[in-house]
Protein backbone atom coordinates (compact mmCIF):
# COMPACT_ATOMS: atom_id res chain seq x y z
CA MET A 1 -0.44 0.02 -0.15
CA VAL A 2 3.10 2.11 0.87
CA PHE A 3 3.94 1.85 -3.03
CA VAL A 4 0.41 2.37 -4.34
CA ALA A 5 0.40 5.75 -2.23
CA ILE A 6 3.82 7.00 -3.95
CA VAL A 7 1.92 6.49 -7.77
CA ILE A 8 -0.37 8.86 -6.44
CA VAL A 9 1.44 11.35 -4.96
CA ALA A 10 3.88 11.19 -7.95
CA ILE A 11 0.95 12.15 -10.36
CA VAL A 12 -0.33 15.02 -7.94
CA LEU A 13 2.97 16.25 -8.25
CA TYR A 14 3.03 16.32 -11.71
CA ILE A 15 -0.86 17.75 -11.78
CA LEU A 16 0.57 20.92 -9.28
CA GLY A 17 3.53 21.53 -12.06
CA TYR A 18 6.43 19.43 -10.07
CA LYS A 19 6.92 17.51 -13.34
CA VAL A 20 10.61 16.81 -12.44
CA PRO A 21 10.11 14.96 -8.67
CA ALA A 22 7.08 13.16 -9.86
CA PHE A 23 9.27 11.55 -13.01
CA LEU A 24 11.96 10.84 -9.72
CA PHE A 25 9.43 8.48 -8.39
CA PHE A 26 8.85 7.13 -12.15
CA PHE A 27 12.82 6.34 -12.04
CA PHE A 28 12.43 5.08 -8.71
CA PHE A 29 10.05 2.60 -9.28
CA LEU A 30 11.75 1.79 -12.99
CA THR A 31 14.87 0.60 -11.18
CA SER A 32 13.97 -1.00 -8.40
CA GLY A 33 14.46 2.06 -5.64
CA PHE A 34 17.66 2.97 -7.97
CA ASN A 35 18.95 -0.90 -7.44
CA LEU A 36 17.79 -0.63 -3.76
CA ILE A 37 14.70 -2.26 -3.30
CA PRO A 38 13.97 -6.20 -3.83
CA GLU A 39 11.17 -7.11 -6.55
CA GLU A 40 9.78 -9.08 -3.51
CA ILE A 41 8.89 -5.93 -1.47
CA THR A 42 6.77 -4.51 -4.00
CA GLN A 43 5.03 -7.26 -4.95
CA PHE A 44 0.88 -6.39 -4.29
CA ALA A 45 -1.99 -7.98 -5.72
CA PHE A 46 -1.50 -8.26 -9.42
CA ILE A 47 1.93 -5.98 -9.31
CA SER A 48 5.11 -8.07 -8.90
CA LYS A 49 7.70 -5.68 -10.06
CA GLY A 50 8.58 -2.18 -9.25
CA SER A 51 8.37 -1.19 -13.07
CA ASP A 52 4.59 -1.69 -12.73
CA TYR A 53 4.50 0.88 -10.76
CA ALA A 54 6.17 3.20 -12.97
CA PHE A 55 4.09 2.59 -15.83
CA LEU A 56 0.88 3.24 -13.26
CA ILE A 57 2.66 6.71 -12.96
CA LEU A 58 2.89 7.03 -16.68
CA VAL A 59 -0.40 5.99 -17.55
CA GLY A 60 -1.96 8.38 -15.13
CA ILE A 61 0.57 11.39 -16.31
CA ILE A 62 -0.28 10.79 -20.00
CA PHE A 63 -4.12 10.60 -19.21
CA ILE A 64 -4.17 13.99 -17.05
CA ASP A 65 -2.12 15.56 -19.91
CA ILE A 66 -4.49 14.07 -22.98
CA LEU A 67 -7.15 15.60 -20.55
CA CYS A 68 -5.52 19.05 -20.05
CA VAL A 69 -3.64 19.27 -23.13
CA LYS A 70 -4.30 20.32 -26.51
CA ASN A 71 -2.59 18.64 -29.69
CA TYR A 72 -1.00 16.54 -26.90
CA ILE A 73 -0.31 13.37 -29.18
CA ALA A 74 -0.08 15.58 -32.26
CA ARG A 75 2.59 13.23 -34.87
CA ASP A 76 5.60 14.14 -35.85
CA ASP A 77 8.58 12.00 -37.35
CA PHE A 78 9.57 9.96 -34.55
CA THR A 79 5.76 9.40 -33.48
CA LYS A 80 5.13 8.00 -36.89
CA TYR A 81 7.87 5.05 -35.92
CA LEU A 82 6.23 4.57 -32.48
CA ILE A 83 2.40 4.45 -34.25
CA VAL A 84 3.13 1.75 -36.19
CA PHE A 85 5.20 -0.16 -33.59
CA GLY A 86 2.33 0.33 -31.35
CA LEU A 87 -0.31 -1.15 -34.05
CA PHE A 88 2.14 -4.26 -34.24
CA LEU A 89 1.97 -4.88 -30.45
CA CYS A 90 -1.62 -4.59 -30.68
CA ILE A 91 -2.09 -7.30 -33.47
CA CYS A 92 0.98 -9.24 -31.81
CA ILE A 93 -1.15 -9.03 -28.41
CA LEU A 94 -4.23 -9.97 -30.33
CA TYR A 95 -2.50 -13.00 -31.99
CA ASN A 96 -1.44 -14.13 -28.89
CA LYS A 97 -5.19 -14.07 -27.32
CA PHE A 98 -7.23 -15.43 -30.03
CA VAL A 99 -5.30 -17.82 -32.02
CA ILE A 100 -2.49 -18.96 -29.71
CA GLN A 101 -5.05 -18.77 -26.85
CA LEU A 102 -2.34 -17.27 -24.30
CA GLY A 103 -4.02 -15.88 -20.88
CA TRP A 104 -3.50 -12.58 -20.33
CA THR A 105 -1.02 -12.80 -17.19
CA ASP A 106 1.23 -14.39 -19.71
CA ILE A 107 0.83 -11.60 -22.36
CA ILE A 108 1.11 -8.71 -20.26
CA ARG A 109 4.28 -10.08 -18.19
CA THR A 110 6.13 -10.29 -21.53
CA CYS A 111 5.06 -7.35 -23.53
CA ARG A 112 4.44 -4.33 -20.85
CA TYR A 113 8.03 -3.38 -20.99
CA GLN A 114 7.78 -2.45 -24.61
CA PHE A 115 4.71 0.07 -23.87
CA PHE A 116 7.43 2.24 -21.94
CA TRP A 117 7.84 4.16 -25.25
CA ILE A 118 5.20 6.34 -24.70
CA ALA A 119 7.12 8.19 -22.10
CA TYR A 120 8.35 10.03 -25.41
CA PHE A 121 4.95 12.30 -25.20
CA VAL A 122 5.23 13.52 -21.43
CA PHE A 123 9.34 14.02 -22.40
CA ARG A 124 8.13 15.94 -25.39
CA SER A 125 5.48 18.07 -23.31
CA MET A 126 8.49 19.26 -20.83
CA ASP A 127 10.40 22.31 -21.02
CA HIS A 128 14.09 22.67 -21.44
CA LYS A 129 15.06 23.35 -18.37
CA GLN A 130 13.08 20.41 -16.41
CA LEU A 131 14.54 17.96 -18.99
CA GLU A 132 18.18 19.07 -17.90
CA ARG A 133 17.49 19.15 -14.22
CA LEU A 134 15.90 15.84 -14.65
CA LEU A 135 18.79 14.42 -16.10
CA LYS A 136 21.17 16.33 -13.29
CA TYR A 137 19.37 14.63 -10.85
CA LEU A 138 19.15 11.33 -12.12
CA PHE A 139 23.17 11.60 -12.84
CA ASP A 140 23.69 12.42 -9.28
CA ILE A 141 21.74 9.39 -8.35
CA THR A 142 23.63 7.30 -10.27
CA VAL A 143 26.82 8.81 -8.77
CA ILE A 144 25.69 7.81 -5.30
CA ILE A 145 24.64 4.15 -6.64
CA SER A 146 27.86 3.85 -7.86
CA VAL A 147 29.89 4.66 -4.56
CA ILE A 148 27.70 2.04 -2.89
CA TYR A 149 28.36 -0.71 -5.67
CA LEU A 150 32.36 0.64 -5.17
CA LEU A 151 31.82 -0.16 -1.91
CA GLN A 152 30.66 -3.37 -2.48
CA ILE A 153 33.97 -4.46 -4.27
CA VAL A 154 35.71 -2.75 -1.08
CA LEU A 155 33.91 -4.72 1.43
CA ASN A 156 32.86 -7.54 -0.08
CA GLU A 157 29.88 -7.15 1.01
CA THR A 158 26.58 -6.80 -1.18
CA PHE A 159 24.30 -3.44 -0.63
CA LEU A 160 22.61 -3.14 -3.65
CA ASN A 161 20.12 -5.48 -4.77
CA LYS A 162 21.17 -8.96 -5.18
CA ASN A 163 22.56 -10.48 -8.62
CA THR A 164 25.30 -12.74 -9.79
CA LEU A 165 28.65 -13.04 -7.49
CA SER A 166 31.75 -14.07 -8.88
CA HIS A 167 35.28 -13.69 -8.67
CA VAL A 168 38.35 -12.13 -11.24
CA LYS A 169 41.94 -13.15 -10.00
CA ILE A 170 44.03 -9.56 -11.08
CA PHE A 171 48.09 -9.49 -9.98
CA GLY A 172 47.29 -12.68 -7.50
CA LEU A 173 44.09 -10.92 -5.98
CA LYS A 174 41.21 -12.04 -5.72
CA ILE A 175 38.37 -9.40 -6.47
CA PRO A 176 34.75 -9.84 -5.87
CA ARG A 177 32.64 -9.27 -9.21
CA TYR A 178 29.40 -7.78 -8.75
CA TYR A 179 27.27 -7.67 -11.35
CA ASN A 180 24.26 -5.80 -9.57
CA GLN A 181 25.60 -2.19 -11.48
CA PRO A 182 23.45 1.05 -11.33
CA GLU A 183 20.59 0.70 -14.39
CA MET A 184 21.58 3.64 -15.99
CA LEU A 185 25.71 3.63 -15.15
CA GLN A 186 26.63 3.55 -18.87
CA PHE A 187 24.59 6.36 -20.29
CA PHE A 188 25.63 8.67 -17.19
CA THR A 189 29.59 7.55 -17.49
CA ILE A 190 29.10 8.74 -20.85
CA LEU A 191 27.99 11.97 -19.79
CA ALA A 192 30.34 12.07 -17.31
CA ILE A 193 33.10 12.21 -19.85
CA TYR A 194 31.46 14.48 -22.87
CA ASN A 195 28.61 16.68 -21.15
CA ASN A 196 28.95 16.84 -17.30
CA PRO A 197 26.38 18.36 -15.33
CA HIS A 198 28.93 19.61 -12.83
CA LYS A 199 32.37 21.79 -12.82
CA GLY A 200 35.52 22.07 -11.02
CA ILE A 201 36.65 19.19 -8.77
CA LEU A 202 32.98 17.53 -8.44
CA LYS A 203 33.38 16.92 -12.53
CA ILE A 204 36.71 15.23 -11.99
CA ILE A 205 35.53 12.86 -9.05
CA THR A 206 32.01 12.22 -10.35
CA ARG A 207 33.56 10.89 -13.77
CA LEU A 208 36.52 9.29 -12.02
CA ILE A 209 33.10 7.43 -9.64
CA LEU A 210 31.18 6.82 -12.56
CA ILE A 211 34.29 5.05 -15.07
CA LEU A 212 35.30 3.16 -12.06
CA ALA A 213 31.69 1.44 -11.43
CA LEU A 214 31.36 0.89 -15.00
CA LEU A 215 34.84 -1.13 -15.07
CA GLY A 216 34.42 -2.73 -11.55
CA ALA A 217 32.27 -5.51 -12.98
CA PHE A 218 34.76 -6.57 -15.10
CA HIS A 219 33.19 -7.28 -18.30
CA ARG A 220 35.35 -7.69 -21.15
CA ASN A 221 32.57 -6.87 -23.50
CA LEU A 222 31.15 -4.12 -21.54
CA ILE A 223 34.55 -2.51 -21.22
CA GLY A 224 35.77 -2.58 -24.99
CA ALA A 225 32.66 -1.43 -26.23
CA PHE A 226 33.30 1.67 -23.89
CA PHE A 227 36.89 1.77 -25.04
CA LEU A 228 35.37 1.22 -28.41
CA VAL A 229 32.76 4.66 -28.14
CA ILE A 230 35.58 6.73 -26.48
CA CYS A 231 37.52 5.69 -29.67
CA ILE A 232 34.52 6.93 -31.97
CA ALA A 233 34.39 10.15 -29.63
CA TYR A 234 37.84 10.69 -30.23
CA ALA A 235 37.67 10.06 -34.12
CA PHE A 236 34.85 12.97 -34.45
CA LYS A 237 37.44 15.47 -32.88
CA MET A 238 39.99 14.49 -35.64
CA THR A 239 40.60 16.89 -38.92
CA ARG A 240 39.95 14.84 -42.23
CA LYS A 241 43.68 14.64 -42.94
CA GLN A 242 44.20 12.81 -39.00
CA LYS A 243 41.55 10.60 -40.42
CA ILE A 244 43.20 9.72 -43.47
CA TYR A 245 46.72 9.47 -41.71
CA LEU A 246 45.17 6.94 -39.05
CA LEU A 247 42.61 4.53 -40.93
CA PRO A 248 45.88 2.22 -42.53
CA VAL A 249 46.79 1.91 -39.24
CA VAL A 250 43.59 1.16 -37.53
CA GLY A 251 42.58 -1.34 -40.37
CA PHE A 252 46.30 -3.03 -40.08
CA LEU A 253 45.37 -3.60 -36.26
CA MET A 254 41.85 -4.79 -37.00
CA LEU A 255 43.56 -7.18 -39.39
CA PHE A 256 45.85 -8.58 -37.05
CA VAL A 257 43.46 -8.77 -34.15
CA ILE A 258 40.52 -10.71 -36.39
CA SER A 259 43.28 -12.73 -37.71
CA VAL A 260 44.85 -13.84 -34.50
CA ALA A 261 41.08 -14.16 -32.49
CA GLY A 262 39.68 -16.19 -35.46
CA ILE A 263 42.45 -19.01 -35.53
CA LYS A 264 42.29 -19.32 -31.70
CA PHE A 265 38.38 -19.21 -31.90
CA MET A 266 38.63 -22.31 -34.77
CA ARG A 267 40.90 -24.40 -32.47
CA LEU A 268 38.04 -24.44 -29.87
CA ARG A 269 35.64 -27.10 -29.33
CA THR A 270 33.39 -24.65 -29.09
CA PHE A 271 33.35 -24.05 -32.79
CA GLU A 272 32.63 -27.10 -33.90
CA ASP A 273 29.88 -27.04 -31.56
CA LEU A 274 28.47 -24.07 -33.84
CA GLN A 275 28.89 -25.67 -36.84
CA TYR A 276 26.32 -28.70 -35.58
CA ILE A 277 24.19 -26.32 -34.49
CA VAL A 278 24.22 -23.75 -37.86
CA SER A 279 24.01 -27.37 -39.69
CA GLY A 280 20.17 -27.64 -38.28
CA ASP A 281 21.52 -31.17 -36.81
CA LEU A 282 20.24 -30.64 -33.51
CA ALA A 283 19.27 -34.41 -33.57
CA ASN A 284 22.60 -34.69 -32.80
CA ILE A 285 22.46 -31.99 -30.06
CA ASP A 286 23.81 -34.74 -27.29
CA ASP A 287 27.10 -34.72 -29.20
CA ILE A 288 27.54 -31.09 -28.22
CA ASP A 289 29.70 -30.45 -25.07
CA LEU A 290 27.29 -28.17 -23.47
CA GLU A 291 29.28 -27.48 -20.12
CA LYS A 292 32.34 -26.69 -22.27
CA LEU A 293 30.16 -24.75 -24.70
CA GLN A 294 29.06 -22.43 -21.40
CA THR A 295 32.16 -21.63 -20.70
CA SER A 296 32.58 -19.96 -23.99
CA SER A 297 30.52 -16.72 -23.35
CA PHE A 298 30.22 -15.47 -27.05
CA SER A 299 29.66 -19.25 -28.68
CA PHE A 300 27.21 -19.97 -26.02
CA ARG A 301 25.11 -16.70 -26.65
CA MET A 302 25.24 -17.44 -30.83
CA ALA A 303 24.10 -20.82 -29.83
CA ILE A 304 21.24 -19.68 -27.70
CA LEU A 305 20.46 -17.22 -30.57
CA ILE A 306 20.76 -20.20 -33.46
CA GLU A 307 18.85 -22.82 -31.61
CA ARG A 308 15.78 -20.43 -31.04
CA ASN A 309 15.74 -18.98 -34.47
CA GLN A 310 15.65 -22.61 -35.74
CA TYR A 311 12.87 -23.30 -34.20
CA LEU A 312 11.03 -20.95 -35.69
CA TRP A 313 12.37 -21.82 -39.41
CA GLU A 314 11.13 -25.34 -38.47
CA HIS A 315 7.36 -23.94 -37.39
CA PRO A 316 6.95 -20.87 -40.29
CA LYS A 317 3.65 -19.79 -38.58
CA THR A 318 5.94 -18.39 -35.77
CA LEU A 319 8.31 -16.56 -38.28
CA LEU A 320 6.44 -13.36 -38.41
CA LEU A 321 4.54 -13.00 -35.35
CA GLY A 322 6.83 -15.01 -32.99
CA ALA A 323 6.36 -18.24 -30.97
CA GLY A 324 4.00 -16.99 -28.45
CA LEU A 325 4.28 -13.98 -25.67
CA ILE A 326 4.86 -16.85 -23.12
CA HIS A 327 6.55 -16.08 -19.71
CA GLU A 328 9.42 -18.24 -18.51
CA ASP A 329 7.85 -19.21 -15.46
CA SER A 330 4.55 -20.09 -17.32
CA PRO A 331 3.71 -24.24 -17.79
CA GLN A 332 3.11 -23.40 -21.68
CA ALA A 333 6.76 -22.64 -21.44
CA GLN A 334 7.39 -26.43 -20.99
CA GLN A 335 6.26 -27.27 -24.26
CA PHE A 336 10.00 -26.45 -25.68
CA ASP A 337 12.68 -28.61 -25.45
CA PHE A 338 15.76 -26.30 -25.75
CA LYS A 339 18.69 -27.77 -24.76
CA ILE A 340 21.25 -24.71 -24.69
CA GLY A 341 20.47 -21.89 -21.96
CA LEU A 342 21.01 -21.00 -18.94
CA LEU A 343 20.19 -23.30 -15.89
CA ASP A 344 17.65 -23.04 -13.78
CA GLU A 345 18.64 -22.72 -10.08
CA ILE A 346 15.64 -24.80 -8.95
CA THR A 347 14.95 -27.62 -11.98
CA GLY A 348 18.50 -27.70 -13.20
CA ASN A 349 17.15 -27.55 -16.47
CA PRO A 350 18.15 -24.91 -18.97
CA THR A 351 15.64 -21.75 -19.77
CA GLN A 352 13.68 -21.92 -22.47
CA ILE A 353 12.77 -18.45 -23.33
CA ASP A 354 14.34 -15.76 -21.59
CA SER A 355 18.08 -15.27 -21.74
CA GLY A 356 19.72 -12.54 -19.65
CA ASP A 357 22.86 -13.55 -22.11
CA ILE A 358 21.79 -11.68 -25.47
CA SER A 359 18.96 -9.55 -26.10
CA TYR A 360 18.06 -10.86 -29.62
CA SER A 361 17.19 -14.47 -28.26
CA SER A 362 13.98 -14.00 -26.40
CA MET A 363 13.18 -10.53 -28.20
CA THR A 364 12.77 -12.70 -31.73
CA PHE A 365 11.07 -15.79 -30.06
CA ARG A 366 8.65 -13.63 -28.74
CA LEU A 367 7.68 -11.30 -31.21
CA GLY A 368 9.13 -12.63 -34.25
CA TYR A 369 11.15 -11.03 -37.15
CA ILE A 370 8.58 -8.22 -37.76
CA GLY A 371 8.44 -7.35 -34.52
CA VAL A 372 12.49 -6.83 -34.00
CA ALA A 373 12.92 -4.97 -37.16
CA LEU A 374 10.55 -2.68 -36.11
CA TYR A 375 12.06 -2.64 -32.30
CA LEU A 376 15.13 -1.99 -33.84
CA LEU A 377 14.15 0.34 -36.74
CA ILE A 378 13.25 2.80 -33.73
CA LEU A 379 16.68 2.43 -31.97
CA ILE A 380 18.23 2.89 -35.24
CA TYR A 381 15.82 6.07 -36.38
CA LEU A 382 17.00 7.55 -32.70
CA ALA A 383 20.99 6.59 -33.40
CA VAL A 384 20.90 8.27 -36.91
CA PHE A 385 19.29 11.04 -35.46
CA PHE A 386 22.01 11.46 -32.47
CA TYR A 387 24.82 10.99 -34.94
CA LYS A 388 23.45 14.30 -37.11
CA LYS A 389 23.42 15.78 -34.04
CA ARG A 390 26.80 14.72 -32.70
CA ASN A 391 27.89 18.48 -32.51
CA ASN A 392 25.23 18.71 -29.52
CA LYS A 393 26.72 17.32 -26.58
CA TYR A 394 23.39 15.25 -25.81
CA GLY A 395 23.39 13.93 -29.09
CA LEU A 396 27.08 12.93 -29.21
CA VAL A 397 26.43 11.31 -25.81
CA SER A 398 22.95 9.54 -26.91
CA PHE A 399 24.80 8.23 -30.09
CA LEU A 400 27.92 6.62 -28.07
CA PHE A 401 25.49 5.15 -25.84
CA LEU A 402 23.36 4.01 -28.14
CA ILE A 403 26.50 2.16 -30.07
CA MET A 404 27.41 1.54 -26.46
CA SER A 405 24.01 -0.35 -26.15
CA PHE A 406 24.23 -1.94 -29.69
CA VAL A 407 27.79 -3.33 -28.65
CA VAL A 408 26.26 -5.13 -25.44
CA SER A 409 23.18 -6.28 -26.41
CA PHE A 410 25.05 -9.31 -28.14
CA PHE A 411 26.56 -10.12 -24.25
CA SER A 412 23.37 -9.06 -22.09
CA SER A 413 19.38 -8.47 -22.37
CA ASN A 414 20.04 -4.72 -22.28
CA LEU A 415 17.89 -3.93 -25.02
CA LEU A 416 15.10 -5.37 -23.47
CA ILE A 417 15.42 -2.93 -20.16
CA PRO A 418 13.03 0.03 -20.61
CA THR A 419 15.99 2.46 -19.06
CA THR A 420 18.14 1.87 -22.21
CA TYR A 421 15.48 3.63 -24.50
CA ILE A 422 13.85 5.58 -22.08
CA VAL A 423 16.80 7.59 -21.00
CA PRO A 424 17.96 8.40 -24.57
CA LEU A 425 14.07 9.77 -25.40
CA ILE A 426 14.88 12.58 -22.98
CA SER A 427 17.77 13.84 -24.70
CA TYR A 428 15.70 13.53 -28.09
CA SER A 429 13.33 15.85 -26.94
CA LEU A 430 15.95 17.99 -24.90
CA ILE A 431 17.93 18.55 -28.22
CA LYS A 432 14.87 19.20 -30.67
CA LYS A 433 13.59 21.77 -27.87
CA GLN A 434 17.12 23.15 -28.10
CA GLU A 435 16.69 23.72 -31.92
CA GLY A 436 13.09 25.18 -31.51
CA GLU A 437 11.97 22.14 -33.34
CA VAL A 438 9.26 21.26 -31.03
CA SER A 439 7.33 23.43 -29.27
CA ASN A 440 6.29 22.97 -25.61
CA LEU A 441 2.70 21.64 -25.37
CA HIS A 442 2.44 22.37 -21.66
């Protein structure tokens, strides 16, 4: 009941004109209390996660705005993409309900995150200063949570919401690897470097804290993606002459790295295992060294994606709209017999649908090729927009963040997390307002 009261308070604050505090409550719920409130505490009636409270706040705010603001849902270039994707979701929901005959519980649980795109209408109605203040407050909150995250590593004690824990050895030291990084850390780390809202010593301190927190989980893929976008940003600042001189050097280094990595990969047993899967000969899945495949992270992720995609091709009716909006915990998930996936802690069997190792496996399986194409089209539209506006500091930060997100999406389920696209929507609205392309609707 406490959280329901907070939802009501957030909507009332918005009505009274306190839009930034209202949206801080929204992000509080969206990120499980900024990574501090376990999901078990937020469960109430039909609500299972903090993000459900966030969606209630969002729907309440939009309902009020539609009643009070003229032309609130007026179309622009971006809303056209949202409308098409929204229509697809409606068709997909009806298909799952009346053709596949799934229950509403399954359908709502699996597609609810896709409806957070409507937050764009609210950001579009807020003025420039409100959007900047919102980003600054979220930045400061992320810094504070990052300090707590780093304390976990130093004290070897969990303070944020529990997640996977492992260890890494560096110079003979056994260092804990906490995977419960702040949810908006990647965006605000880039913001700290290229458009830090603070000045002087605070600018240096916040930048250092966020970079350390980003590197603190020792994710090789995340670290690689981070340095990639740093290089891209550096390349943007180079003159044309400098780029021409640098291009042959970069090409040679990439060729060397790809050659060495390719030779090493082809010598691995997992390369042979992938050949089994790609060939479609899953009848011989028992011949694959699944235990070894799980230790080879990228091969394992590709194997998950290939196996699920092969199911769709073997059942052509599922190609366009997916195999169903089925939740992993649903009894209907047991109809599948996938051999490759993370092992469930309780049953010891591979997970059938959800995968935190790659974004495209469960996305393709549930939404089909049309859904994935439309979803990625929206993200690509934003990436192209931010690239064109890369001379704008918010444009540069958002473009680098989306590039990092696309790279990391092959190693995590980040594209399915609402904050991955909601925070860039703030930047998008902010840039539009800075350039006078969208009039204030409030």
